[in-house]
């Protein structure tokens, strides 16, 4: 009888739990994500997949959400949510969603999800249009500096 329970209910249920809650598989070493103080919402509720699919910053629906790295990510469609769930690193903004220009200057700053750019298949957010203009003057150099700084600053408040 025990083996029937294990085969019939427990193991399939456990498998489903790992599919539904892949965020549980993350390690304590995963870098944090910039999020709101209320609701732990990443990138102010914008859909990270929409930047890639439609080339626009679109506000997601809080009823279509996915938890990853301690933040709630909102999406415009279930398809976008599922795409993110399958490959969050592909769609999540660089530097945990912090400003790319500020990170190149060794600082963390909140972003404006309407100020963004995709470079080499990666999403970069900036805090303002002025910051974006500075960042765009040397995108490769600023990405290199920001990547180095992120390794040092990712776990710092």
Tab-separated table of N, CA and C in Angstrom:
chain	number	residue	atom	x	y	z
A	1	UNK	N	0.816	-1.189	0.000
A	1	UNK	CA	0.000	0.000	0.000
A	1	UNK	C	0.869	1.266	0.000
A	2	UNK	N	2.000	1.230	0.776
A	2	UNK	CA	2.883	2.386	0.805
A	2	UNK	C	3.463	2.673	-0.576
A	3	UNK	N	3.866	1.638	-1.294
A	3	UNK	CA	4.455	1.866	-2.609
A	3	UNK	C	3.429	2.461	-3.568
A	4	UNK	N	2.156	2.079	-3.443
A	4	UNK	CA	1.121	2.676	-4.285
A	4	UNK	C	0.981	4.168	-3.991
A	5	UNK	N	1.045	4.526	-2.705
A	5	UNK	CA	0.955	5.935	-2.329
A	5	UNK	C	2.129	6.712	-2.925
A	6	UNK	N	3.339	6.163	-2.782
A	6	UNK	CA	4.518	6.845	-3.303
A	6	UNK	C	4.451	7.018	-4.809
A	7	UNK	N	4.099	5.953	-5.498
A	7	UNK	CA	4.058	6.011	-6.953
A	7	UNK	C	2.855	6.790	-7.462
A	8	UNK	N	1.735	6.645	-6.782
A	8	UNK	CA	0.498	7.249	-7.273
A	8	UNK	C	0.329	8.724	-6.956
A	9	UNK	N	0.793	9.175	-5.802
A	9	UNK	CA	0.517	10.547	-5.383
A	9	UNK	C	1.758	11.346	-4.998
A	10	UNK	N	2.573	10.790	-4.149
A	10	UNK	CA	3.663	11.563	-3.576
A	10	UNK	C	4.699	11.988	-4.622
A	11	UNK	N	5.231	11.047	-5.381
A	11	UNK	CA	6.276	11.387	-6.351
A	11	UNK	C	5.770	12.323	-7.448
A	12	UNK	N	4.593	12.062	-8.035
A	12	UNK	CA	4.098	13.033	-9.026
A	12	UNK	C	3.844	14.407	-8.405
A	13	UNK	N	3.330	14.421	-7.186
A	13	UNK	CA	3.086	15.697	-6.511
A	13	UNK	C	4.373	16.458	-6.265
A	14	UNK	N	5.405	15.746	-5.865
A	14	UNK	CA	6.702	16.370	-5.635
A	14	UNK	C	7.269	16.925	-6.943
A	15	UNK	N	7.124	16.187	-8.016
A	15	UNK	CA	7.599	16.645	-9.322
A	15	UNK	C	6.883	17.919	-9.737
A	16	UNK	N	5.584	17.959	-9.539
A	16	UNK	CA	4.804	19.146	-9.892
A	16	UNK	C	5.246	20.335	-9.048
A	17	UNK	N	5.499	20.099	-7.773
A	17	UNK	CA	5.935	21.186	-6.891
A	17	UNK	C	7.227	21.818	-7.404
A	18	UNK	N	8.167	21.014	-7.896
A	18	UNK	CA	9.415	21.570	-8.407
A	18	UNK	C	9.202	22.326	-9.713
A	19	UNK	N	8.200	21.942	-10.499
A	19	UNK	CA	7.892	22.684	-11.715
A	19	UNK	C	7.223	24.010	-11.394
A	20	UNK	N	6.339	24.000	-10.403
A	20	UNK	CA	5.598	25.205	-10.055
A	20	UNK	C	6.461	26.190	-9.297
A	21	UNK	N	7.354	25.709	-8.461
A	21	UNK	CA	8.155	26.580	-7.618
A	21	UNK	C	9.646	26.470	-7.922
A	22	UNK	N	10.068	26.773	-9.169
A	22	UNK	CA	11.488	26.653	-9.490
A	22	UNK	C	12.354	27.646	-8.730
A	23	UNK	N	11.770	28.703	-8.203
A	23	UNK	CA	12.562	29.670	-7.441
A	23	UNK	C	13.178	29.017	-6.213
A	24	UNK	N	12.569	27.949	-5.733
A	24	UNK	CA	13.104	27.251	-4.567
A	24	UNK	C	14.452	26.620	-4.880
A	25	UNK	N	14.722	26.411	-6.153
A	25	UNK	CA	15.977	25.770	-6.535
A	25	UNK	C	17.155	26.742	-6.504
A	26	UNK	N	16.881	28.057	-6.354
A	26	UNK	CA	17.954	29.044	-6.320
A	26	UNK	C	18.817	28.869	-5.090
A	27	UNK	N	20.040	29.339	-5.203
A	27	UNK	CA	20.957	29.217	-4.073
A	27	UNK	C	21.008	30.526	-3.303
A	28	UNK	N	21.552	30.452	-2.103
A	28	UNK	CA	21.695	31.649	-1.286
A	28	UNK	C	22.678	32.622	-1.930
A	29	UNK	N	23.503	32.147	-2.854
A	29	UNK	CA	24.499	32.992	-3.502
A	29	UNK	C	23.929	33.794	-4.671
A	30	UNK	N	22.674	33.546	-5.065
A	30	UNK	CA	22.081	34.298	-6.161
A	30	UNK	C	22.051	35.777	-5.802
A	31	UNK	N	22.474	36.655	-6.717
A	31	UNK	CA	22.447	38.077	-6.398
A	31	UNK	C	21.017	38.577	-6.238
A	32	UNK	N	20.824	39.601	-5.419
A	32	UNK	CA	19.488	40.122	-5.184
A	32	UNK	C	18.962	40.886	-6.393
A	33	UNK	N	17.677	41.135	-6.371
A	33	UNK	CA	17.005	41.867	-7.428
A	33	UNK	C	16.475	43.163	-6.835
A	34	UNK	N	16.603	44.253	-7.576
A	34	UNK	CA	16.024	45.521	-7.158
A	34	UNK	C	14.508	45.369	-7.170
A	35	UNK	N	13.860	45.735	-6.071
A	35	UNK	CA	12.412	45.558	-5.991
A	35	UNK	C	11.790	46.639	-5.133
A	36	UNK	N	10.476	46.791	-5.272
A	36	UNK	CA	9.755	47.782	-4.484
A	36	UNK	C	9.682	47.343	-3.032
A	37	UNK	N	9.510	48.300	-2.158
A	37	UNK	CA	9.396	47.983	-0.735
A	37	UNK	C	8.068	47.304	-0.420
A	38	UNK	N	7.037	47.626	-1.179
A	38	UNK	CA	5.722	47.027	-0.956
A	38	UNK	C	5.480	45.979	-2.030
A	39	UNK	N	5.322	44.751	-1.617
A	39	UNK	CA	5.018	43.676	-2.547
A	39	UNK	C	6.213	43.028	-3.210
A	40	UNK	N	7.417	43.523	-2.919
A	40	UNK	CA	8.620	42.935	-3.522
A	40	UNK	C	8.509	42.791	-5.033
A	41	UNK	N	8.019	43.812	-5.703
A	41	UNK	CA	7.797	43.756	-7.147
A	41	UNK	C	9.061	44.185	-7.888
A	42	UNK	N	9.514	43.333	-8.796
A	42	UNK	CA	10.706	43.628	-9.608
A	42	UNK	C	10.360	44.616	-10.714
A	43	UNK	N	11.292	45.414	-11.066
A	43	UNK	CA	11.250	46.422	-12.135
A	43	UNK	C	9.890	47.130	-12.232
A	44	UNK	N	9.394	47.505	-11.067
A	44	UNK	CA	8.166	48.304	-10.937
A	44	UNK	C	6.974	47.678	-11.643
A	45	UNK	N	6.982	46.354	-11.756
A	45	UNK	CA	5.850	45.645	-12.331
A	45	UNK	C	5.857	45.531	-13.843
A	46	UNK	N	6.928	45.936	-14.486
A	46	UNK	CA	6.998	45.826	-15.948
A	46	UNK	C	7.344	44.395	-16.346
A	47	UNK	N	6.877	44.007	-17.515
A	47	UNK	CA	7.077	42.656	-18.040
A	47	UNK	C	8.459	42.569	-18.697
A	48	UNK	N	9.407	41.815	-18.124
A	48	UNK	CA	10.750	41.746	-18.709
A	48	UNK	C	10.790	41.069	-20.079
A	49	UNK	N	9.861	40.182	-20.351
A	49	UNK	CA	9.850	39.477	-21.634
A	49	UNK	C	9.357	40.397	-22.751
A	50	UNK	N	8.465	41.321	-22.433
A	50	UNK	CA	7.908	42.227	-23.441
A	50	UNK	C	8.986	43.061	-24.126
A	51	UNK	N	10.019	43.432	-23.398
A	51	UNK	CA	11.101	44.203	-24.023
A	51	UNK	C	11.658	43.445	-25.230
A	52	UNK	N	11.792	42.144	-25.091
A	52	UNK	CA	12.366	41.313	-26.148
A	52	UNK	C	11.342	40.972	-27.230
A	53	UNK	N	10.115	40.674	-26.822
A	53	UNK	CA	9.101	40.216	-27.781
A	53	UNK	C	8.482	41.338	-28.597
A	54	UNK	N	8.158	42.453	-27.969
A	54	UNK	CA	7.474	43.530	-28.689
A	54	UNK	C	8.288	44.821	-28.754
A	55	UNK	N	9.452	44.827	-28.117
A	55	UNK	CA	10.301	46.012	-28.173
A	55	UNK	C	9.726	47.213	-27.455
A	56	UNK	N	8.929	46.948	-26.422
A	56	UNK	CA	8.313	48.028	-25.646
A	56	UNK	C	8.364	47.701	-24.167
A	57	UNK	N	8.349	48.761	-23.367
A	57	UNK	CA	8.223	48.605	-21.918
A	57	UNK	C	6.730	48.551	-21.609
A	58	UNK	N	6.251	47.391	-21.173
A	58	UNK	CA	4.829	47.215	-20.879
A	58	UNK	C	4.630	46.816	-19.430
A	59	UNK	N	3.701	47.469	-18.776
A	59	UNK	CA	3.368	47.152	-17.387
A	59	UNK	C	2.695	45.784	-17.369
A	60	UNK	N	3.160	44.914	-16.474
A	60	UNK	CA	2.584	43.582	-16.346
A	60	UNK	C	1.341	43.585	-15.476
A	61	UNK	N	0.699	42.448	-15.416
A	61	UNK	CA	-0.514	42.240	-14.623
A	61	UNK	C	-0.112	41.479	-13.365
A	62	UNK	N	-0.447	42.020	-12.196
A	62	UNK	CA	-0.016	41.366	-10.954
A	62	UNK	C	-0.645	39.994	-10.764
A	63	UNK	N	-1.719	39.699	-11.508
A	63	UNK	CA	-2.321	38.367	-11.393
A	63	UNK	C	-1.573	37.333	-12.242
A	64	UNK	N	-0.666	37.809	-13.102
A	64	UNK	CA	0.174	36.910	-13.905
A	64	UNK	C	1.606	37.136	-13.426
A	65	UNK	N	1.968	36.446	-12.368
A	65	UNK	CA	3.242	36.717	-11.700
A	65	UNK	C	4.073	35.452	-11.537
A	66	UNK	N	5.341	35.674	-11.266
A	66	UNK	CA	6.281	34.589	-11.013
A	66	UNK	C	7.291	35.083	-9.988
A	67	UNK	N	7.574	34.271	-8.989
A	67	UNK	CA	8.552	34.635	-7.959
A	67	UNK	C	9.922	34.087	-8.345
A	68	UNK	N	10.912	34.978	-8.347
A	68	UNK	CA	12.284	34.584	-8.671
A	68	UNK	C	13.242	35.519	-7.948
A	69	UNK	N	14.236	34.936	-7.294
A	69	UNK	CA	15.257	35.673	-6.546
A	69	UNK	C	14.658	36.673	-5.563
A	70	UNK	N	13.619	36.242	-4.877
A	70	UNK	CA	13.042	37.062	-3.822
A	70	UNK	C	12.171	38.203	-4.293
A	71	UNK	N	11.858	38.235	-5.576
A	71	UNK	CA	11.026	39.309	-6.118
A	71	UNK	C	9.856	38.720	-6.892
A	72	UNK	N	8.784	39.491	-6.972
A	72	UNK	CA	7.622	39.107	-7.777
A	72	UNK	C	7.725	39.820	-9.120
A	73	UNK	N	7.725	39.033	-10.179
A	73	UNK	CA	7.827	39.554	-11.539
A	73	UNK	C	6.441	39.497	-12.166
A	74	UNK	N	6.003	40.585	-12.789
A	74	UNK	CA	4.682	40.651	-13.410
A	74	UNK	C	4.817	40.554	-14.931
A	75	UNK	N	3.770	40.012	-15.550
A	75	UNK	CA	3.807	39.767	-16.994
A	75	UNK	C	2.497	40.182	-17.645
A	76	UNK	N	2.566	40.485	-18.932
A	76	UNK	CA	1.370	40.871	-19.678
A	76	UNK	C	0.571	39.653	-20.125
A	77	UNK	N	1.252	38.520	-20.286
A	77	UNK	CA	0.569	37.290	-20.714
A	77	UNK	C	1.132	36.089	-19.960
A	78	UNK	N	0.355	35.035	-19.940
A	78	UNK	CA	0.827	33.785	-19.329
A	78	UNK	C	2.002	33.213	-20.130
A	79	UNK	N	1.955	33.393	-21.435
A	79	UNK	CA	3.052	32.914	-22.285
A	79	UNK	C	4.369	33.591	-21.884
A	80	UNK	N	4.326	34.903	-21.664
A	80	UNK	CA	5.537	35.614	-21.235
A	80	UNK	C	6.019	35.108	-19.886
A	81	UNK	N	5.080	34.889	-18.967
A	81	UNK	CA	5.456	34.359	-17.648
A	81	UNK	C	6.146	33.011	-17.797
A	82	UNK	N	5.590	32.152	-18.636
A	82	UNK	CA	6.159	30.817	-18.816
A	82	UNK	C	7.533	30.876	-19.488
A	83	UNK	N	7.704	31.814	-20.414
A	83	UNK	CA	9.012	31.981	-21.056
A	83	UNK	C	10.046	32.427	-20.022
A	84	UNK	N	9.657	33.345	-19.157
A	84	UNK	CA	10.556	33.818	-18.105
A	84	UNK	C	10.881	32.694	-17.134
A	85	UNK	N	9.861	31.949	-16.733
A	85	UNK	CA	10.060	30.852	-15.773
A	85	UNK	C	11.041	29.817	-16.322
A	86	UNK	N	11.009	29.600	-17.632
A	86	UNK	CA	11.895	28.614	-18.253
A	86	UNK	C	13.340	29.114	-18.365
A	87	UNK	N	13.525	30.433	-18.445
A	87	UNK	CA	14.881	30.983	-18.627
A	87	UNK	C	14.964	32.401	-18.061
A	88	UNK	N	14.836	32.560	-16.748
A	88	UNK	CA	14.821	33.913	-16.176
A	88	UNK	C	16.084	34.720	-16.461
A	89	UNK	N	17.233	34.084	-16.497
A	89	UNK	CA	18.489	34.800	-16.760
A	89	UNK	C	18.498	35.432	-18.152
A	90	UNK	N	17.743	34.846	-19.070
A	90	UNK	CA	17.680	35.360	-20.439
A	90	UNK	C	16.916	36.679	-20.500
A	91	UNK	N	15.898	36.835	-19.659
A	91	UNK	CA	15.012	37.992	-19.743
A	91	UNK	C	15.197	39.026	-18.633
A	92	UNK	N	15.707	38.627	-17.500
A	92	UNK	CA	15.862	39.563	-16.381
A	92	UNK	C	16.884	40.637	-16.748
A	93	UNK	N	16.655	41.859	-16.300
A	93	UNK	CA	17.629	42.909	-16.599
A	93	UNK	C	18.961	42.655	-15.894
A	94	UNK	N	19.992	43.189	-16.469
A	94	UNK	CA	21.329	43.060	-15.895
A	94	UNK	C	21.406	43.820	-14.575
A	95	UNK	N	22.339	43.427	-13.746
A	95	UNK	CA	22.629	44.074	-12.461
A	95	UNK	C	21.423	44.062	-11.527
A	96	UNK	N	20.654	42.993	-11.599
A	96	UNK	CA	19.515	42.850	-10.703
A	96	UNK	C	18.438	43.893	-10.926
A	97	UNK	N	18.459	44.553	-12.066
A	97	UNK	CA	17.475	45.589	-12.355
A	97	UNK	C	17.897	46.975	-11.896
A	98	UNK	N	19.118	47.103	-11.370
A	98	UNK	CA	19.621	48.423	-10.989
A	98	UNK	C	20.123	49.151	-12.233
A	99	UNK	N	20.272	50.447	-12.121
A	99	UNK	CA	20.675	51.311	-13.227
A	99	UNK	C	22.055	50.927	-13.775
A	100	UNK	N	22.116	50.723	-15.088
A	100	UNK	CA	23.370	50.329	-15.739
A	100	UNK	C	24.423	51.438	-15.642
A	101	UNK	N	24.004	52.699	-15.830
A	101	UNK	CA	24.966	53.804	-15.733
A	101	UNK	C	25.520	53.908	-14.314
A	102	UNK	N	24.629	53.883	-13.323
A	102	UNK	CA	25.075	53.978	-11.930
A	102	UNK	C	26.017	52.827	-11.587
A	103	UNK	N	25.707	51.629	-12.076
A	103	UNK	CA	26.568	50.481	-11.787
A	103	UNK	C	27.945	50.681	-12.418
A	104	UNK	N	28.011	51.319	-13.587
A	104	UNK	CA	29.322	51.590	-14.198
A	104	UNK	C	30.121	52.588	-13.357
A	105	UNK	N	29.425	53.340	-12.517
A	105	UNK	CA	30.044	54.297	-11.599
A	105	UNK	C	30.173	53.716	-10.190
A	106	UNK	N	29.969	52.411	-10.065
A	106	UNK	CA	30.091	51.685	-8.787
A	106	UNK	C	29.036	52.106	-7.764
A	107	UNK	N	27.812	52.361	-8.253
A	107	UNK	CA	26.698	52.713	-7.369
A	107	UNK	C	25.462	51.920	-7.763
A	108	UNK	N	24.586	51.696	-6.801
A	108	UNK	CA	23.282	51.103	-7.079
A	108	UNK	C	22.247	52.221	-7.104
A	109	UNK	N	21.414	52.224	-8.126
A	109	UNK	CA	20.337	53.210	-8.224
A	109	UNK	C	19.106	52.525	-8.801
A	110	UNK	N	17.943	52.916	-8.310
A	110	UNK	CA	16.686	52.400	-8.842
A	110	UNK	C	16.556	52.837	-10.301
A	111	UNK	N	15.705	52.155	-11.036
A	111	UNK	CA	15.589	52.443	-12.464
A	111	UNK	C	14.208	52.941	-12.845
A	112	UNK	N	14.155	53.493	-14.031
A	112	UNK	CA	12.902	53.823	-14.698
A	112	UNK	C	12.748	52.769	-15.792
A	113	UNK	N	11.800	51.839	-15.655
A	113	UNK	CA	11.668	50.764	-16.644
A	113	UNK	C	11.361	51.244	-18.063
A	114	UNK	N	11.019	52.527	-18.198
A	114	UNK	CA	10.772	53.088	-19.528
A	114	UNK	C	12.079	53.500	-20.216
A	115	UNK	N	13.190	53.467	-19.481
A	115	UNK	CA	14.491	53.876	-20.024
A	115	UNK	C	15.363	52.625	-20.100
A	116	UNK	N	15.442	52.042	-21.290
A	116	UNK	CA	16.041	50.721	-21.431
A	116	UNK	C	16.703	50.556	-22.793
A	117	UNK	N	17.510	49.509	-22.881
A	117	UNK	CA	18.145	49.148	-24.149
A	117	UNK	C	18.549	47.683	-24.069
A	118	UNK	N	18.399	46.985	-25.179
A	118	UNK	CA	18.886	45.609	-25.283
A	118	UNK	C	20.189	45.652	-26.076
A	119	UNK	N	21.243	45.110	-25.479
A	119	UNK	CA	22.562	45.062	-26.111
A	119	UNK	C	23.043	43.616	-26.061
A	120	UNK	N	23.355	43.061	-27.219
A	120	UNK	CA	23.833	41.677	-27.308
A	120	UNK	C	22.907	40.713	-26.570
A	121	UNK	N	21.602	40.913	-26.730
A	121	UNK	CA	20.615	40.008	-26.145
A	121	UNK	C	20.408	40.162	-24.649
A	122	UNK	N	20.922	41.249	-24.064
A	122	UNK	CA	20.761	41.479	-22.624
A	122	UNK	C	20.040	42.804	-22.399
A	123	UNK	N	19.155	42.807	-21.405
A	123	UNK	CA	18.361	43.990	-21.078
A	123	UNK	C	19.077	44.853	-20.043
A	124	UNK	N	19.222	46.132	-20.358
A	124	UNK	CA	19.827	47.100	-19.445
A	124	UNK	C	18.808	48.197	-19.172
A	125	UNK	N	18.623	48.513	-17.899
A	125	UNK	CA	17.733	49.594	-17.487
A	125	UNK	C	18.579	50.738	-16.944
A	126	UNK	N	18.071	51.952	-17.079
A	126	UNK	CA	18.744	53.117	-16.514
A	126	UNK	C	17.759	53.926	-15.683
A	127	UNK	N	18.289	54.819	-14.853
A	127	UNK	CA	17.440	55.562	-13.916
A	127	UNK	C	16.784	56.782	-14.548
A	128	UNK	N	17.345	57.275	-15.651
A	128	UNK	CA	16.790	58.462	-16.304
A	128	UNK	C	17.311	58.534	-17.734
A	129	UNK	N	16.699	59.407	-18.509
A	129	UNK	CA	17.170	59.599	-19.884
A	129	UNK	C	18.582	60.211	-19.881
A	130	UNK	N	18.843	61.087	-18.921
A	130	UNK	CA	20.184	61.695	-18.824
A	130	UNK	C	21.237	60.626	-18.539
A	131	UNK	N	20.922	59.705	-17.638
A	131	UNK	CA	21.850	58.606	-17.337
A	131	UNK	C	22.044	57.727	-18.567
A	132	UNK	N	20.962	57.476	-19.297
A	132	UNK	CA	21.043	56.653	-20.510
A	132	UNK	C	21.954	57.320	-21.535
A	133	UNK	N	21.844	58.629	-21.686
A	133	UNK	CA	22.696	59.341	-22.644
A	133	UNK	C	24.175	59.201	-22.275
A	134	UNK	N	24.483	59.316	-21.003
A	134	UNK	CA	25.874	59.138	-20.550
A	134	UNK	C	26.332	57.706	-20.814
A	135	UNK	N	25.477	56.738	-20.485
A	135	UNK	CA	25.799	55.321	-20.656
A	135	UNK	C	26.043	55.002	-22.126
A	136	UNK	N	25.228	55.591	-23.010
A	136	UNK	CA	25.321	55.295	-24.445
A	136	UNK	C	26.578	55.871	-25.101
A	137	UNK	N	27.277	56.781	-24.435
A	137	UNK	CA	28.503	57.350	-25.014
A	137	UNK	C	29.611	56.311	-25.145
A	138	UNK	N	29.567	55.283	-24.303
A	138	UNK	CA	30.562	54.201	-24.373
A	138	UNK	C	29.919	52.923	-23.827
A	139	UNK	N	28.986	52.373	-24.569
A	139	UNK	CA	28.251	51.203	-24.088
A	139	UNK	C	29.190	50.048	-23.745
A	140	UNK	N	30.096	49.631	-24.640
A	140	UNK	CA	30.966	48.495	-24.276
A	140	UNK	C	31.809	48.770	-23.030
A	141	UNK	N	32.384	49.966	-22.947
A	141	UNK	CA	33.207	50.309	-21.790
A	141	UNK	C	32.392	50.379	-20.510
A	142	UNK	N	31.192	50.950	-20.602
A	142	UNK	CA	30.342	51.056	-19.416
A	142	UNK	C	29.818	49.697	-18.973
A	143	UNK	N	29.526	48.824	-19.916
A	143	UNK	CA	29.104	47.466	-19.553
A	143	UNK	C	30.252	46.741	-18.854
A	144	UNK	N	31.454	46.898	-19.391
A	144	UNK	CA	32.612	46.234	-18.769
A	144	UNK	C	32.804	46.712	-17.331
A	145	UNK	N	32.748	48.036	-17.121
A	145	UNK	CA	32.905	48.582	-15.765
A	145	UNK	C	31.762	48.120	-14.861
A	146	UNK	N	30.543	48.156	-15.384
A	146	UNK	CA	29.380	47.759	-14.582
A	146	UNK	C	29.447	46.284	-14.214
A	147	UNK	N	29.872	45.439	-15.152
A	147	UNK	CA	30.011	44.005	-14.855
A	147	UNK	C	30.995	43.788	-13.699
A	148	UNK	N	32.125	44.485	-13.755
A	148	UNK	CA	33.129	44.364	-12.687
A	148	UNK	C	32.571	44.867	-11.355
A	149	UNK	N	31.889	46.003	-11.390
A	149	UNK	CA	31.324	46.578	-10.166
A	149	UNK	C	30.205	45.711	-9.597
A	150	UNK	N	29.403	45.095	-10.465
A	150	UNK	CA	28.303	44.245	-9.999
A	150	UNK	C	28.837	43.065	-9.194
A	151	UNK	N	29.960	42.511	-9.628
A	151	UNK	CA	30.551	41.400	-8.874
A	151	UNK	C	30.885	41.826	-7.441
A	152	UNK	N	31.255	43.082	-7.256
A	152	UNK	CA	31.599	43.590	-5.919
A	152	UNK	C	30.373	44.075	-5.139
A	153	UNK	N	29.392	44.625	-5.841
A	153	UNK	CA	28.268	45.298	-5.178
A	153	UNK	C	26.980	44.490	-5.087
A	154	UNK	N	26.900	43.383	-5.791
A	154	UNK	CA	25.641	42.637	-5.875
A	154	UNK	C	25.028	42.351	-4.513
A	155	UNK	N	25.825	41.944	-3.559
A	155	UNK	CA	25.291	41.554	-2.252
A	155	UNK	C	25.301	42.677	-1.223
A	156	UNK	N	25.695	43.875	-1.625
A	156	UNK	CA	25.737	45.001	-0.686
A	156	UNK	C	24.466	45.839	-0.818
A	157	UNK	N	24.032	46.416	0.291
A	157	UNK	CA	22.824	47.268	0.265
A	157	UNK	C	23.095	48.623	-0.310
